[in-house]
XYZ file of C-alpha atoms in Angstrom:
295
model
C 158.851 81.661 80.143
C 157.678 79.868 77.079
C 154.077 78.639 76.831
C 155.311 74.974 77.196
C 157.198 75.680 80.205
C 154.308 77.558 81.716
C 151.996 74.558 81.173
C 154.681 72.108 82.576
C 154.812 73.962 85.728
C 151.083 74.232 86.093
C 150.820 77.966 85.037
C 147.809 78.299 82.671
C 147.474 81.521 80.654
C 144.230 83.157 82.148
C 141.153 83.169 79.909
C 140.471 86.677 78.470
C 136.762 87.732 79.438
C 135.179 89.679 76.802
C 134.028 92.833 78.533
C 131.269 94.641 76.617
C 131.303 98.292 75.984
C 129.553 100.621 78.573
C 126.586 102.473 77.582
C 127.483 106.272 76.992
C 124.224 107.283 78.457
C 124.683 105.323 81.373
C 128.263 106.723 81.937
C 126.683 110.131 81.785
C 124.241 109.216 84.666
C 127.198 108.104 86.673
C 129.031 111.299 86.046
C 125.693 113.176 87.065
C 125.794 111.456 90.350
C 129.284 112.345 91.124
C 128.463 115.859 90.317
C 125.341 115.840 92.701
C 127.326 114.312 95.311
C 129.826 116.984 95.082
C 127.227 119.568 95.288
C 125.538 117.870 98.299
C 122.136 117.712 96.205
C 121.216 114.280 97.401
C 117.458 114.705 96.946
C 117.774 115.453 93.204
C 117.187 112.526 90.779
C 120.126 111.850 88.602
C 118.011 110.744 85.510
C 115.272 112.797 83.811
C 111.841 111.543 84.751
C 108.681 111.651 82.543
C 106.823 115.062 82.714
C 104.599 115.295 85.712
C 100.989 115.439 85.149
C 98.905 116.720 88.068
C 96.911 113.917 89.689
C 93.302 114.962 90.274
C 91.292 113.466 93.287
C 88.879 111.450 91.210
C 91.625 109.593 89.389
C 92.989 107.758 92.404
C 91.472 105.144 94.891
C 94.050 105.170 97.306
C 92.504 102.415 99.656
C 91.319 100.316 96.606
C 87.924 100.078 98.018
C 86.070 100.093 94.545
C 85.472 96.728 92.983
C 87.275 97.882 89.773
C 90.192 98.808 91.774
C 90.382 95.559 93.614
C 90.129 93.585 90.494
C 93.084 95.700 88.696
C 95.096 95.146 91.958
C 94.665 91.507 91.870
C 95.367 91.276 88.136
C 98.456 93.594 88.275
C 99.978 91.474 91.263
C 99.652 88.227 89.371
C 101.441 89.814 86.283
C 103.945 91.546 88.507
C 104.804 88.182 90.674
C 105.532 86.243 87.282
C 107.636 89.030 86.137
C 109.784 89.190 89.387
C 109.917 85.248 89.363
C 111.259 85.412 85.802
C 113.750 88.048 86.667
C 115.002 85.885 89.492
C 115.177 82.550 87.286
C 117.011 84.500 84.648
C 119.567 86.157 86.923
C 118.601 89.689 85.987
C 117.650 90.064 89.810
C 120.039 88.591 91.963
C 119.313 88.024 95.695
C 122.460 86.676 97.107
C 121.351 86.727 100.782
C 118.643 88.009 103.064
C 119.618 88.877 106.488
C 117.355 89.764 109.450
C 114.206 88.400 108.253
C 112.968 87.883 111.546
C 112.727 91.514 112.072
C 110.044 91.627 109.197
C 108.309 88.769 110.363
C 108.288 89.998 113.917
C 106.085 92.908 113.165
C 102.762 93.123 114.908
C 101.408 96.412 113.976
C 101.423 98.623 110.786
C 104.760 99.756 110.009
C 106.808 101.953 107.471
C 109.606 100.161 105.576
C 112.359 102.280 104.369
C 114.956 101.319 101.739
C 117.917 102.809 99.873
C 116.740 103.746 96.350
C 119.200 102.899 93.552
C 117.389 100.910 90.939
C 113.705 100.299 89.977
C 114.338 96.696 90.735
C 114.877 97.476 94.567
C 111.023 98.039 94.736
C 110.572 94.277 93.261
C 113.097 93.135 95.980
C 111.180 94.577 98.749
C 107.978 93.212 97.224
C 109.664 89.775 97.142
C 110.697 89.972 100.806
C 107.018 90.626 101.739
C 105.882 87.824 99.572
C 108.113 85.268 101.355
C 107.584 86.690 104.700
C 104.789 85.545 107.312
C 102.721 88.591 106.629
C 101.779 87.477 103.003
C 98.004 86.940 102.925
C 97.342 88.749 106.016
C 98.579 92.248 105.445
C 99.191 94.416 102.524
C 102.278 96.238 101.460
C 101.770 99.728 99.667
C 104.405 102.007 98.243
C 104.745 105.735 97.914
C 105.699 106.758 94.379
C 106.135 110.284 92.639
C 103.166 111.943 90.944
C 104.507 111.622 87.385
C 105.109 107.820 87.957
C 101.264 107.282 88.422
C 99.894 109.757 85.714
C 102.253 109.660 82.995
C 104.768 106.731 83.129
C 104.340 104.771 79.975
C 104.363 100.872 79.246
C 104.489 97.897 81.535
C 106.063 99.591 84.399
C 103.367 102.517 84.113
C 100.731 99.832 84.433
C 102.355 98.378 87.687
C 102.753 101.973 88.939
C 99.064 102.569 88.741
C 97.661 99.426 90.097
C 100.156 97.700 92.584
C 98.736 99.307 95.695
C 100.907 102.335 94.999
C 100.413 105.659 96.908
C 101.145 108.581 94.434
C 102.224 112.022 95.853
C 100.424 115.024 94.296
C 100.639 118.653 93.799
C 96.993 118.977 94.066
C 95.904 119.768 97.688
C 92.790 117.798 97.619
C 94.481 114.831 96.441
C 97.187 115.165 98.820
C 94.483 115.382 101.615
C 93.072 112.017 100.529
C 96.709 110.623 100.360
C 97.587 111.568 103.995
C 94.216 110.132 105.181
C 94.763 106.924 103.372
C 98.305 106.651 104.859
C 96.607 107.015 108.478
C 93.855 104.238 107.438
C 96.751 101.769 106.065
C 99.018 102.287 109.223
C 96.134 102.012 111.889
C 94.631 98.910 110.272
C 98.064 97.150 110.386
C 99.355 97.172 106.773
C 102.824 98.249 105.693
C 103.941 101.277 103.531
C 107.241 101.381 101.703
C 108.980 104.746 101.434
C 112.250 105.959 99.933
C 113.165 108.499 102.510
C 116.262 109.524 100.486
C 113.772 111.062 98.028
C 115.918 110.272 94.877
C 117.090 107.300 92.758
C 120.826 107.204 91.962
C 121.651 104.188 89.869
C 123.910 101.711 91.535
C 124.831 104.338 94.199
C 126.246 102.261 97.231
C 126.260 104.749 99.900
C 123.195 105.900 102.103
C 122.142 109.189 101.387
C 120.724 111.698 103.749
C 117.109 110.986 104.950
C 114.001 113.338 104.662
C 111.543 113.523 107.433
C 108.269 112.417 105.879
C 108.460 108.544 106.690
C 109.253 109.328 110.274
C 106.422 111.791 110.603
C 103.853 109.178 109.519
C 105.374 106.639 111.998
C 105.270 109.321 114.855
C 101.758 110.366 114.121
C 100.380 106.706 113.952
C 102.591 105.284 116.690
C 104.076 102.597 114.465
C 107.586 101.411 113.900
C 110.038 102.107 110.890
C 111.786 99.003 109.662
C 115.048 100.106 108.025
C 116.094 97.955 105.014
C 119.415 98.502 103.302
C 120.505 96.808 100.124
C 124.102 96.179 99.297
C 125.659 95.195 95.923
C 128.413 93.133 94.425
C 129.492 92.724 90.780
C 128.312 89.511 89.424
C 129.755 87.404 86.709
C 127.349 88.483 83.951
C 126.697 91.689 82.191
C 123.527 93.735 81.544
C 122.734 95.115 78.117
C 124.201 98.438 79.295
C 127.531 96.909 79.292
C 127.946 96.918 83.344
C 128.057 94.002 85.649
C 124.784 92.600 86.909
C 124.700 93.417 90.624
C 124.074 90.746 93.191
C 121.934 92.060 96.237
C 122.451 91.393 99.876
C 119.539 92.574 101.697
C 119.812 93.631 105.452
C 116.578 94.126 107.557
C 117.417 95.811 110.773
C 115.626 95.974 113.863
C 112.449 98.149 114.081
C 112.827 101.594 115.116
C 110.084 102.840 117.409
C 108.811 106.369 118.437
C 110.431 107.401 121.641
C 108.259 108.423 124.651
C 108.778 111.811 126.353
C 110.058 113.766 123.389
C 108.183 116.401 121.203
C 106.863 115.103 117.996
C 109.696 117.010 116.031
C 112.243 115.464 118.379
C 110.801 111.913 117.840
C 110.867 112.550 114.173
C 114.610 113.551 114.327
C 115.513 110.556 116.652
C 113.863 107.972 114.433
C 115.432 109.417 111.256
C 118.941 109.452 112.957
C 118.641 105.816 114.132
C 117.490 104.640 110.833
C 120.404 106.420 109.031
C 122.962 105.091 111.668
C 121.555 101.580 110.986
C 122.019 101.854 107.179
C 125.518 103.564 107.874
C 126.565 100.626 110.071
C 125.642 98.070 107.349
C 127.391 100.067 104.667
C 130.682 100.359 106.507
C 130.874 96.844 107.754
C 129.883 95.172 104.359
C 131.966 97.311 102.069
C 134.949 97.733 104.835
C 135.156 101.511 104.434
C 134.046 104.579 106.097
C 131.089 106.456 104.878
C 132.325 109.713 103.273
C 130.851 111.906 100.502
C 132.930 113.772 97.895
């Protein structure tokens, strides 16, 4: 059919979208993720992290009780909130829909928030949820991070890692003792802690990974609920500087998972972990329309 006949019959030649070249380094990361999945090594990061420097106990004020710490927190959050708002305006962080906000608003005690970990921006997403929730101004949200992110992460993100109510883990026993005491204090006074129980970041990985026990141990010990958050992704219209489509997020906030009476501590931890994973798995299978299977 000639061009003239196509146009006469209402058939237009589709526009050719210019698709940018994909970053070779990012392609290597995706291949590394596939390899780790095949090997069942779900708790290994797919990208190299900065070297981890030990965190000494005098270098961290976990509860931000010192005046200098409070000033840094206030300033860093002002900077971070402006940064996130800019990401949202420019379409670099796209929140397509939020479902289940009532579950977050309905919490009336301290809580552990769990989330799948696939991008540094997923932390900004949870921070945004908290900022628009009914808890803003009444409670605080803390985030558990790896030791090296606090001690040795460079630049702007390193500044945020050190000052935005983060709780770095540590290989130092004394520091870790202070970390555990801070976790108990935060939960008992009614604040929230964000933990990534998958214990690894796999870039744009859509499946839920097996979960570690830590988050659920904290919940059982302090008799607080776990709030399962799962973020799904869809390719947007635009492309990022790496040549991949910008992802549009739909955030699913599940019903709180509570410690169960009549079980041992180990059984409670296991039950909460399995219920959290089941909630994530249900969202994944319903949203993407496929069964959860690993290579």
